[in-house]
PDB file of C-alpha atoms in Angstrom:
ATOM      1  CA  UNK A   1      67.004 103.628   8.773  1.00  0.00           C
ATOM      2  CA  UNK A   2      70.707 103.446   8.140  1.00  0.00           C
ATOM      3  CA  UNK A   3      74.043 104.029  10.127  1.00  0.00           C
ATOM      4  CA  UNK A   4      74.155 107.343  10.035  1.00  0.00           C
ATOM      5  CA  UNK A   5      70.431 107.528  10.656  1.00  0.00           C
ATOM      6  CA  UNK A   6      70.499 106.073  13.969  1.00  0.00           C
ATOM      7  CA  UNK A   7      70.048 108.130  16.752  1.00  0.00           C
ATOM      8  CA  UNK A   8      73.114 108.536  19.225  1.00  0.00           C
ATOM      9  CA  UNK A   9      72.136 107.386  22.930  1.00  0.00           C
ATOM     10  CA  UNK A  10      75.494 108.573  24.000  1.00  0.00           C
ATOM     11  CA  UNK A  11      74.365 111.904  22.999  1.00  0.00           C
ATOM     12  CA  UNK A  12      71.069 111.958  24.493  1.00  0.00           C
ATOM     13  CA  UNK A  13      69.098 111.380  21.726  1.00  0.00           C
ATOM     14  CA  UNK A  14      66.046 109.845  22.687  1.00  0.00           C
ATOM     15  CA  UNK A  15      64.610 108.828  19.255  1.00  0.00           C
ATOM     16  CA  UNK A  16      63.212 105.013  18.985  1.00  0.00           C
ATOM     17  CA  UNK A  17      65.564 102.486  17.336  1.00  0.00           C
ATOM     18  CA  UNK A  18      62.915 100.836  15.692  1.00  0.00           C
ATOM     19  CA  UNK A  19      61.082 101.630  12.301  1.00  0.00           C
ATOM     20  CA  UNK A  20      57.728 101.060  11.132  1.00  0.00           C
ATOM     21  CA  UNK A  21      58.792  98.586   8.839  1.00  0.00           C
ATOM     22  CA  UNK A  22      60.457  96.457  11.751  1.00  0.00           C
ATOM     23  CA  UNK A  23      57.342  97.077  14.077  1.00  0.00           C
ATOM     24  CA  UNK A  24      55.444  95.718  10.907  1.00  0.00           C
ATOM     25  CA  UNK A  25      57.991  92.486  11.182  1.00  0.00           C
ATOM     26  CA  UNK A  26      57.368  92.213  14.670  1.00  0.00           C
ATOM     27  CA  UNK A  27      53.131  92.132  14.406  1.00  0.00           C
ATOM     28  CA  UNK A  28      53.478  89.720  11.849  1.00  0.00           C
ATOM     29  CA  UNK A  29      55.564  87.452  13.879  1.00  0.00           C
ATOM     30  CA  UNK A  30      53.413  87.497  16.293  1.00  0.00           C
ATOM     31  CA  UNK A  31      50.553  86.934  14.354  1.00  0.00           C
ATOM     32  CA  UNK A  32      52.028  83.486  12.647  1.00  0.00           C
ATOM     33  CA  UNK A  33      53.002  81.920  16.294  1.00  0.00           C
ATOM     34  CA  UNK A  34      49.250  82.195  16.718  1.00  0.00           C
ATOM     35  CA  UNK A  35      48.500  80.565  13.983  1.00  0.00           C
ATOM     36  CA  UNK A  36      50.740  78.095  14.996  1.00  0.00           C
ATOM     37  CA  UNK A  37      49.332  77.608  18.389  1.00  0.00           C
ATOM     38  CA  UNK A  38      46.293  77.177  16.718  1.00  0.00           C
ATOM     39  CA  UNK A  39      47.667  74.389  14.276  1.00  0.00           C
ATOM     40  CA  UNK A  40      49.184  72.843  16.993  1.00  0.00           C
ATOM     41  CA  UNK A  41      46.357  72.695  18.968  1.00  0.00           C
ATOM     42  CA  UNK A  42      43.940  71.163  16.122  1.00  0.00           C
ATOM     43  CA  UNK A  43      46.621  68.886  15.327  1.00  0.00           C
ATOM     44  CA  UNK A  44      47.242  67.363  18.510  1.00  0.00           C
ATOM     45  CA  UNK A  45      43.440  66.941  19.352  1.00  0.00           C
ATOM     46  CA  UNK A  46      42.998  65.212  16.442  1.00  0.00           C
ATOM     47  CA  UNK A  47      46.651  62.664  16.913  1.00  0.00           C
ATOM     48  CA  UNK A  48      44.969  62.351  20.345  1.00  0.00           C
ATOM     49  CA  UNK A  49      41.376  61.309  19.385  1.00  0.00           C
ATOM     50  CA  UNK A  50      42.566  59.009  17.080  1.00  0.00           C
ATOM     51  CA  UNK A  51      45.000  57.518  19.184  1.00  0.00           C
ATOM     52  CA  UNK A  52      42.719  56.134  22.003  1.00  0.00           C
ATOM     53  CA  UNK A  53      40.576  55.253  19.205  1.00  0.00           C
ATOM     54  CA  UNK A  54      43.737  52.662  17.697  1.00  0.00           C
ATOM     55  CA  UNK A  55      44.525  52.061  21.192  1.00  0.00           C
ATOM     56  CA  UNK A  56      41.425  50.262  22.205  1.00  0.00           C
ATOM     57  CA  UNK A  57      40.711  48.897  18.630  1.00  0.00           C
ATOM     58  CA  UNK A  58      44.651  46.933  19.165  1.00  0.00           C
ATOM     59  CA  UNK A  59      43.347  45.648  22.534  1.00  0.00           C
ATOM     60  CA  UNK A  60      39.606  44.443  21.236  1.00  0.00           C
ATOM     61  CA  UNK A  61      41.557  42.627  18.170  1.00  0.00           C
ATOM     62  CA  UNK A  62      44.023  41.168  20.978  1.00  0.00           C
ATOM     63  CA  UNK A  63      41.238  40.062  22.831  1.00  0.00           C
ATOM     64  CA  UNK A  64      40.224  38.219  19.679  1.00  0.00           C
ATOM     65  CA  UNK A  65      43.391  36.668  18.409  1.00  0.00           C
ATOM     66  CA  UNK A  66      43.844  35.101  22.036  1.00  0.00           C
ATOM     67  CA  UNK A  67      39.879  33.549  21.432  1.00  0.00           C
ATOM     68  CA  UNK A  68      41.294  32.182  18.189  1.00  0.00           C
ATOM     69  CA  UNK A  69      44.619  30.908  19.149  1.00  0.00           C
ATOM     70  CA  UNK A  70      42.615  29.152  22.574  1.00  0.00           C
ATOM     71  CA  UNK A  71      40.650  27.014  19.772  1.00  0.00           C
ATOM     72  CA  UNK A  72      43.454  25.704  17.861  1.00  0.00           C
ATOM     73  CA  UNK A  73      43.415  22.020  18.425  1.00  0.00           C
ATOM     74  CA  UNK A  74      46.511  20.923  18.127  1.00  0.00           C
ATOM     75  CA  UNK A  75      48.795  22.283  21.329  1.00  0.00           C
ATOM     76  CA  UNK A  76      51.929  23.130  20.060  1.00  0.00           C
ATOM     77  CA  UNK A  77      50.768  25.565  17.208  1.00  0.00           C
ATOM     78  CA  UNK A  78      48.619  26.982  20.283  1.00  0.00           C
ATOM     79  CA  UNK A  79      51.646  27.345  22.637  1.00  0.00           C
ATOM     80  CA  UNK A  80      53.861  28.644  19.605  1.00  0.00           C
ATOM     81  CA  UNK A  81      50.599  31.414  18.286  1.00  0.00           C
ATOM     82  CA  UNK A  82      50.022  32.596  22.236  1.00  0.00           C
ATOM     83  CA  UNK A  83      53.890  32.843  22.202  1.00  0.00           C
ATOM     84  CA  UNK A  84      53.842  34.903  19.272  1.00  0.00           C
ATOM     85  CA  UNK A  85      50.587  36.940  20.475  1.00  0.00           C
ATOM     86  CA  UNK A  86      52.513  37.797  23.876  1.00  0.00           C
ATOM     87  CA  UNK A  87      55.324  39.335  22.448  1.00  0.00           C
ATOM     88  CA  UNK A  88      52.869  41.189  19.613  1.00  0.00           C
ATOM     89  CA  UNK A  89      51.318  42.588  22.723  1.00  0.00           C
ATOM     90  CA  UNK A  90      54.324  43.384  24.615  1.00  0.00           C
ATOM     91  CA  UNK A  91      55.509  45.258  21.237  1.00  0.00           C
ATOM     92  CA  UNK A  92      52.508  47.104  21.108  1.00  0.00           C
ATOM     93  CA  UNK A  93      52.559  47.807  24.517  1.00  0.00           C
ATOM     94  CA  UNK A  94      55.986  49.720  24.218  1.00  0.00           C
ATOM     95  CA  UNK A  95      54.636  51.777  21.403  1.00  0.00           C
ATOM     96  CA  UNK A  96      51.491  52.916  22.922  1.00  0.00           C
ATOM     97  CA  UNK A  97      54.080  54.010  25.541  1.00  0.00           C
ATOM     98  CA  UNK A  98      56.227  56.042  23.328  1.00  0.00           C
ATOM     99  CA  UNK A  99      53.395  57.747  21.089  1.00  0.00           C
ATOM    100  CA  UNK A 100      51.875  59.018  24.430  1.00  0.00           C
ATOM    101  CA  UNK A 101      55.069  60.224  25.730  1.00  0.00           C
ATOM    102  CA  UNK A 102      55.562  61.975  22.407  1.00  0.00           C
ATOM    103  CA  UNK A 103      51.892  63.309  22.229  1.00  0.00           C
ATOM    104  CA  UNK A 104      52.576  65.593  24.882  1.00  0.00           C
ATOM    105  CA  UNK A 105      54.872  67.569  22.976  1.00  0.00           C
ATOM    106  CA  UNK A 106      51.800  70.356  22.376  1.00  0.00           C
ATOM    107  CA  UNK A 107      52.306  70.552  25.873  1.00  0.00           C
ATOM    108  CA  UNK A 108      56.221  72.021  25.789  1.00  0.00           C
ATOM    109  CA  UNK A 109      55.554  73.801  22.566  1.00  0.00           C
ATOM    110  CA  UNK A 110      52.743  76.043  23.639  1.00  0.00           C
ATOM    111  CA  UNK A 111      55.016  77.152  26.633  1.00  0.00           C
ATOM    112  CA  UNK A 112      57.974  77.731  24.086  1.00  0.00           C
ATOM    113  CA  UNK A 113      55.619  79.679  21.840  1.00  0.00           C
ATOM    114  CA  UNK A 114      54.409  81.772  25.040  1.00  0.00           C
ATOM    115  CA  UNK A 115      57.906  82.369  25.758  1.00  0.00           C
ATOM    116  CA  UNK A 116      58.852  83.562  22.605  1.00  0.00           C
ATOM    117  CA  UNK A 117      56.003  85.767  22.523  1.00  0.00           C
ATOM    118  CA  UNK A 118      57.030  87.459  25.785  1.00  0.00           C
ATOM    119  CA  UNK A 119      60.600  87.973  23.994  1.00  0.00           C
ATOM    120  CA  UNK A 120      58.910  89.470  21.362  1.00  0.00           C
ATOM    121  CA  UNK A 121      56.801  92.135  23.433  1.00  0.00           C
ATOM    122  CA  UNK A 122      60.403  92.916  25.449  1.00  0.00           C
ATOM    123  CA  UNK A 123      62.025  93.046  21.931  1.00  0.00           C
ATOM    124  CA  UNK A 124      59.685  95.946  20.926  1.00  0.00           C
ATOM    125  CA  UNK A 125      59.286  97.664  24.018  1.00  0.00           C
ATOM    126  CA  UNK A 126      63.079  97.913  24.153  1.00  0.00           C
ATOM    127  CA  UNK A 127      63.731  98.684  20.452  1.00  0.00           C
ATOM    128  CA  UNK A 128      61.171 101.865  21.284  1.00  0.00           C
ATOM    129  CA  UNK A 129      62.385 103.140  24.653  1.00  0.00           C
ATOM    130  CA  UNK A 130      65.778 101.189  25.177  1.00  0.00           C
ATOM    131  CA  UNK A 131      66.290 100.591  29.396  1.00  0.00           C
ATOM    132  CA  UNK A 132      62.934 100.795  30.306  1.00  0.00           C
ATOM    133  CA  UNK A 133      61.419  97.787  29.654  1.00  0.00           C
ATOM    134  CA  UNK A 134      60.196  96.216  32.836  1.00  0.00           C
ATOM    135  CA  UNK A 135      58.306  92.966  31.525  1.00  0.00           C
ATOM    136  CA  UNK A 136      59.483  89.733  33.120  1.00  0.00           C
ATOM    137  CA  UNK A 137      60.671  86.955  31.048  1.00  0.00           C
ATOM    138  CA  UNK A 138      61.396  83.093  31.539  1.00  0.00           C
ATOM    139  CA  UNK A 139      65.111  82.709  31.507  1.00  0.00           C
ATOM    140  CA  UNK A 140      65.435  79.269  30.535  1.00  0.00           C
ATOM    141  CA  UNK A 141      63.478  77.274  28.211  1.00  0.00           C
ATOM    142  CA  UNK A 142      60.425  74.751  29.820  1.00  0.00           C
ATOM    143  CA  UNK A 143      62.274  72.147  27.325  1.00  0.00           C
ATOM    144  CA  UNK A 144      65.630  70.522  27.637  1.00  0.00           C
ATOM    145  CA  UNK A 145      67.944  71.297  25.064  1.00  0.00           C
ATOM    146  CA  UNK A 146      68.817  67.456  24.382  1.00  0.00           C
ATOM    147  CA  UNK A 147      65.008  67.067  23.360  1.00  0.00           C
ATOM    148  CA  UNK A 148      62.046  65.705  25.383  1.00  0.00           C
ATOM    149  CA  UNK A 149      61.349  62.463  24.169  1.00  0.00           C
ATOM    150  CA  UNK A 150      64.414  60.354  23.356  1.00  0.00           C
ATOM    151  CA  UNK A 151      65.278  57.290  26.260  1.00  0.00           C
ATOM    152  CA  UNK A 152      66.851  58.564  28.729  1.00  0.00           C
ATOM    153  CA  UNK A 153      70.368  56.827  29.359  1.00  0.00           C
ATOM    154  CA  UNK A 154      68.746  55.224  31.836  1.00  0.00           C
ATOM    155  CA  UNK A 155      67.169  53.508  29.520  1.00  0.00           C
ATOM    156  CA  UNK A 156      63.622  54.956  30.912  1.00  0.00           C
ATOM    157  CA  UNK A 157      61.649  57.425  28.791  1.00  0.00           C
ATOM    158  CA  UNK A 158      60.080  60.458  29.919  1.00  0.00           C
ATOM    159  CA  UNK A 159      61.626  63.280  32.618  1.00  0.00           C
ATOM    160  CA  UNK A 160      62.276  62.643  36.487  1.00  0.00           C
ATOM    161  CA  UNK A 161      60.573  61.302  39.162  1.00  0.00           C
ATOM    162  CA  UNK A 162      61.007  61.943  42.801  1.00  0.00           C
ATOM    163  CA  UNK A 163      59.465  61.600  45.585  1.00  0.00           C
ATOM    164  CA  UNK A 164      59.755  63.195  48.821  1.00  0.00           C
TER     165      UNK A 164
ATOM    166  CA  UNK B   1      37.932  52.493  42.933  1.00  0.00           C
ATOM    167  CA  UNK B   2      40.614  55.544  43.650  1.00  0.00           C
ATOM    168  CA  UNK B   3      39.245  59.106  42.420  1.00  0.00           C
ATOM    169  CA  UNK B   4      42.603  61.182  41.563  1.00  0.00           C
ATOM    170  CA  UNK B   5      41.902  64.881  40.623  1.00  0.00           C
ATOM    171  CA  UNK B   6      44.319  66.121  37.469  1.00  0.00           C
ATOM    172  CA  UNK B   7      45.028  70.080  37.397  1.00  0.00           C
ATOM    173  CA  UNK B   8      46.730  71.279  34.037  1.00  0.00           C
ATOM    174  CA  UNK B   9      46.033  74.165  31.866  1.00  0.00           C
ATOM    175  CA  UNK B  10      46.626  71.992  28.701  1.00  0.00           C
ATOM    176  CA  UNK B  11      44.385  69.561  27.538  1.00  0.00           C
ATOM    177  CA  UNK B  12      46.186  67.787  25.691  1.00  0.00           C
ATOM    178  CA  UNK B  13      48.280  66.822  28.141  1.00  0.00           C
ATOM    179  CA  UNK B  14      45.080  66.077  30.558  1.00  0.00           C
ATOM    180  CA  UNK B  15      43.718  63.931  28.149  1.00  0.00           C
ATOM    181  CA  UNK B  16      47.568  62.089  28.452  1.00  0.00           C
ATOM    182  CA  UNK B  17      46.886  61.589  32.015  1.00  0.00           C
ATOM    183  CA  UNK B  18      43.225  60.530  31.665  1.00  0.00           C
ATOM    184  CA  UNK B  19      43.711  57.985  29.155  1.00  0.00           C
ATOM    185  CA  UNK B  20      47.183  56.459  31.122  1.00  0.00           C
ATOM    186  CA  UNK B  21      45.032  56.476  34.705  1.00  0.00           C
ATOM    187  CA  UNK B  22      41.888  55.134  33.356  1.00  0.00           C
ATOM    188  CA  UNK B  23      43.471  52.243  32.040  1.00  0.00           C
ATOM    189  CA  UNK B  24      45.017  51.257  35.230  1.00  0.00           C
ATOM    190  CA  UNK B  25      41.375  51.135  36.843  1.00  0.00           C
ATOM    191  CA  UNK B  26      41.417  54.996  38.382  1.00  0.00           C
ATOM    192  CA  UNK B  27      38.318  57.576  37.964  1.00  0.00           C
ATOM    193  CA  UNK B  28      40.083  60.533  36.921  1.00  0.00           C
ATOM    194  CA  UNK B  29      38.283  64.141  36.938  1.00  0.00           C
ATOM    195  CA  UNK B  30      40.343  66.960  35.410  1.00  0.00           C
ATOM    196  CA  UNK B  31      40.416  70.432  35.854  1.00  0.00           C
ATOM    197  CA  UNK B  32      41.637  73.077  33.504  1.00  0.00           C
ATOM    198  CA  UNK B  33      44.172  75.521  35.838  1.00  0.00           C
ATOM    199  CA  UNK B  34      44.311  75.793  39.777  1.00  0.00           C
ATOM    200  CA  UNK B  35      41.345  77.498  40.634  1.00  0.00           C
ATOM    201  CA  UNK B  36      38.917  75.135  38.968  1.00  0.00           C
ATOM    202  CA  UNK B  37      41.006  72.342  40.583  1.00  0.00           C
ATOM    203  CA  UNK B  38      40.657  74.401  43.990  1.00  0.00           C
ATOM    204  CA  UNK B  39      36.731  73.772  43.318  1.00  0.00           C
ATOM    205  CA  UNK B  40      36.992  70.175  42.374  1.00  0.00           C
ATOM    206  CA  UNK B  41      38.944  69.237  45.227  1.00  0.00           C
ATOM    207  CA  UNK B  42      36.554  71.287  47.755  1.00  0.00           C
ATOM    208  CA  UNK B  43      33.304  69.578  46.602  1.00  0.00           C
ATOM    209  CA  UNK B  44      34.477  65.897  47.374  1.00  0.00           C
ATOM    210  CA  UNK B  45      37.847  64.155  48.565  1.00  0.00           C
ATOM    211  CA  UNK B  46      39.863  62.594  46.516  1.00  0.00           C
ATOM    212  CA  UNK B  47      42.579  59.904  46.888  1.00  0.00           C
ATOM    213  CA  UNK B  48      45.072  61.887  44.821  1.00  0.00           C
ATOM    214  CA  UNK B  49      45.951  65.025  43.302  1.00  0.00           C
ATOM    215  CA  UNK B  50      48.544  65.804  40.463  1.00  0.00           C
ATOM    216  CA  UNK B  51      49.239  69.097  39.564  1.00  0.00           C
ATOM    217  CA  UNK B  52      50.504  71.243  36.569  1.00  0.00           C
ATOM    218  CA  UNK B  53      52.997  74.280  38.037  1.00  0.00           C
ATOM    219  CA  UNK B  54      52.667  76.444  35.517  1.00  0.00           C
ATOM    220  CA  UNK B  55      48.843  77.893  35.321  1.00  0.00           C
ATOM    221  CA  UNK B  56      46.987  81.020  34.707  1.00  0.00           C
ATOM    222  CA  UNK B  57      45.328  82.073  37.785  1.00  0.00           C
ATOM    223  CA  UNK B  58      46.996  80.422  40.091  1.00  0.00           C
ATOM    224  CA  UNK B  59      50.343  78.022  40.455  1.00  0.00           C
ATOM    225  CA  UNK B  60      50.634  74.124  41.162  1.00  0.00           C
ATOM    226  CA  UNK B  61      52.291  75.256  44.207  1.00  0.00           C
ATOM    227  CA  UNK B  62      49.831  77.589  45.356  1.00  0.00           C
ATOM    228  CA  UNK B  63      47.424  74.949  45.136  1.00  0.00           C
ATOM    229  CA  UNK B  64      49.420  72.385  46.750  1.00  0.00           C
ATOM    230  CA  UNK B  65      49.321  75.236  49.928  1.00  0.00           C
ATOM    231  CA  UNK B  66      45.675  75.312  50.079  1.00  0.00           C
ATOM    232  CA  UNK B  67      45.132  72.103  50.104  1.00  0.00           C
ATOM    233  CA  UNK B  68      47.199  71.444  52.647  1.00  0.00           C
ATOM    234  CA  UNK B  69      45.570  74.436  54.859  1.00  0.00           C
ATOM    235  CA  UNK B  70      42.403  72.270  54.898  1.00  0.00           C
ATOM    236  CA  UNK B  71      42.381  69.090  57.252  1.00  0.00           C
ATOM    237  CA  UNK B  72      40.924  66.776  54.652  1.00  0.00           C
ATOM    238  CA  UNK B  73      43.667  67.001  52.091  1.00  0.00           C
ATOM    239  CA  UNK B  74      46.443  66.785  54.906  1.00  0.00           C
ATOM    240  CA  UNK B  75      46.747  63.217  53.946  1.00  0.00           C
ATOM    241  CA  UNK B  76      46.169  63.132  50.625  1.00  0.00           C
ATOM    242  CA  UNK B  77      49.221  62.389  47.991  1.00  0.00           C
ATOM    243  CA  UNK B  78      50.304  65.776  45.608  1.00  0.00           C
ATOM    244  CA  UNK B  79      51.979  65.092  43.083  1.00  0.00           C
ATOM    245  CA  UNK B  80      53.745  68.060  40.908  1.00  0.00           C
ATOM    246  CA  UNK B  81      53.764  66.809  36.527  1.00  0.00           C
ATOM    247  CA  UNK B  82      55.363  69.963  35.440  1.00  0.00           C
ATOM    248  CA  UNK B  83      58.250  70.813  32.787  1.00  0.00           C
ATOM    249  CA  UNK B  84      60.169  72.537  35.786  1.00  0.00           C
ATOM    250  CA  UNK B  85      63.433  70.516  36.436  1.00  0.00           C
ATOM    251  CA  UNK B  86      65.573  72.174  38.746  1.00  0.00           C
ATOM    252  CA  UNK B  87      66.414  71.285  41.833  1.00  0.00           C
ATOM    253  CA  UNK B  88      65.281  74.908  43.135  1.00  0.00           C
ATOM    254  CA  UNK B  89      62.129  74.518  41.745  1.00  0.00           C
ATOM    255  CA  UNK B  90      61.775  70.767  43.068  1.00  0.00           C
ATOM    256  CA  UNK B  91      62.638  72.041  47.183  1.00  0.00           C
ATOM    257  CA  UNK B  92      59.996  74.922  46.395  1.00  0.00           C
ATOM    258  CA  UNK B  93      57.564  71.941  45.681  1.00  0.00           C
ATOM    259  CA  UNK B  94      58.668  70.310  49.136  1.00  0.00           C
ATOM    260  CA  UNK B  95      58.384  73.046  51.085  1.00  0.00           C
ATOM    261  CA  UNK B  96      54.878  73.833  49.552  1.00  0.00           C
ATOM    262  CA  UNK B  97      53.815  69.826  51.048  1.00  0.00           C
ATOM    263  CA  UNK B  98      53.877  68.227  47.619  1.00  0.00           C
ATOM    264  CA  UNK B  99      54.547  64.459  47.937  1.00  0.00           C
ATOM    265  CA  UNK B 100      56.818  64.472  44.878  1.00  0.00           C
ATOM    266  CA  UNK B 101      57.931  65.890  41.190  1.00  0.00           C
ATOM    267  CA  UNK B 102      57.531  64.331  38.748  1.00  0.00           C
ATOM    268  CA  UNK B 103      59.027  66.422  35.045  1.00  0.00           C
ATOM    269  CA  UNK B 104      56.990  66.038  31.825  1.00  0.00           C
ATOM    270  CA  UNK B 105      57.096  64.327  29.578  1.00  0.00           C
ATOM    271  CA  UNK B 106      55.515  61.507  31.911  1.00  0.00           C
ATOM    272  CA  UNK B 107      56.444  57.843  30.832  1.00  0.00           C
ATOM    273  CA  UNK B 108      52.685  56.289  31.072  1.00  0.00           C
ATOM    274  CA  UNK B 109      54.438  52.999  32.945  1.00  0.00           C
ATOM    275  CA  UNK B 110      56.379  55.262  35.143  1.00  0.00           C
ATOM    276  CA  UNK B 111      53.329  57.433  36.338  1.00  0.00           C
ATOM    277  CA  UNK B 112      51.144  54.444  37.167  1.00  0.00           C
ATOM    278  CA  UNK B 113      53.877  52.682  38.967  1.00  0.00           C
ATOM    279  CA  UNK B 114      54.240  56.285  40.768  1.00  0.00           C
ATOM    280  CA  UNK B 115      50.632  56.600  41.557  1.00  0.00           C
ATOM    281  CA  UNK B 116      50.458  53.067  42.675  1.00  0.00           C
ATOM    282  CA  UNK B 117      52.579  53.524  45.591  1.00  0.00           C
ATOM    283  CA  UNK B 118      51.764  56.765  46.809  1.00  0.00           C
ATOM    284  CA  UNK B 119      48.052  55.761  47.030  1.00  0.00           C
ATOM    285  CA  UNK B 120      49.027  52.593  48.630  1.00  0.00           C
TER     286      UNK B 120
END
């Protein structure tokens, strides 16, 4: 449809903006965020299972370098290996932390993808019959526009927390 | 040992809060949107409840209301884990009787220490 093809709302004319080739556009849009809600999905359960699965592997192999280090005989190489194993553990510790903060970005992207799917259906339904869409749509996004998962300046990760 | 129920449509994210809350010596039961929670948290009592907002079927605060309608749950800490922010949202979640809001992403460290004292 070109310039001169479109029809003239100030005149009345009631024709729909959109053509079949951009309702075409708009089905296969739709189509490929499902697919990637599905990808999503079967990625993070599988980042997930994994995880606890390194997660309590690192804490059974902790549990064994602290048997080893207890039988050293002589004290200071004990002292200076347990020093060494608590800040190993701390380490770890910290980036257990972060990977679970950052594994629940499925979480935030399946609400973006809903929301952009619920764009999409207004998108059509006004491109058809302009003014009379009646849908309701989120108005702002579920995720902050600075990103999710950085440290806070704070210094905390992770959003808010208040109690009442 | 503390039961705490966890209501969220996405389980990913359940499976976040299981593994943190486990650790830290909780039983944990989840439930997949606010209606199945509703269930869950009718058949037995538990120490603490932490809900999604955003759910088909029926909203974190709708289920924070009905649990507060019933005398058992009067008591009982509710915690809102939701990726609503404002501070609009956050007085909707006080006047519906949760106990606080807490915006996802959750820092695991953060939602322990949380959980600690609002059971204790």
């Amino acid at each position: 449809m070109t310039t001169d093809q479109l029809p003239d709302r100030a005149a009345g004319d009631p024709r729909p903006i959109v053509t079949p080739h951009a309702t075409e556009q708009i089905a296969k849009a739709s189509r490929e965020l499902d697919r990637l809600h599905a990808l999503l999905t079967e990625a993070i359960t599988a980042l997930i299972t994994h995880f606890e699965s390194l997660a309590t592997l690192t804490e059974e192999q902790q549990t064994v370098s602290r048997e080893a280090i207890a039988q050293a005989i002589d004290a200071s190489v004990q002292a200076a290996l347990a020093a060494r194993q608590r800040e190993v553990e701390t380490g770890v510790q910290e980036h257990l932390n972060g990977a679970l903060i950052a594994l629940q970005f499925q979480d935030m992207s399946s609400q973006l993808i809903n929301h952009v799917r619920e764009r999409m259906t207004v998108l059509k339904a006004e491109l058809t019959t302009p003014g009379q869409t009646t849908a309701v749509v989120h108005s702002d996004s579920p995720v902050r526009s600075d990103g999710a998962f950085g440290k806070a300046s704070s210094g905390r990760r992770g959003g808010a927390v208040e109690l009442f | 040992m503390a039961a705490i129920l966890t209501i969220d449509d996405s389980k990913s994210l359940r499976q976040a809060v299981v593994f943190t809350l486990e650790r830290a010596g909780y039983e944990v039961v989840e439930a997949e949107d606010g209606r199945d929670g509703l269930a869950k948290a009718f058949e037995r009592r538990f120490d603490l409840v932490l809900t999604d907002y955003n759910m088909p079927h029926m909203d974190g605060l709708a289920v924070v209301r009905a649990l507060r309608a019933r005398g058992d749950y009067i008591d009982v800490p509710i915690l809102v884990l939701t990726t609503e922010a404002s501070d609009e949202m956050r007085q909707k979640g006080r006047a519906a009787g949760a106990s606080g809001w807490l915006v996802k992403p959750f820092d695991p460290e953060r939602l322990v220490e949380v959980v600690r004292k609002v059971i204790n």
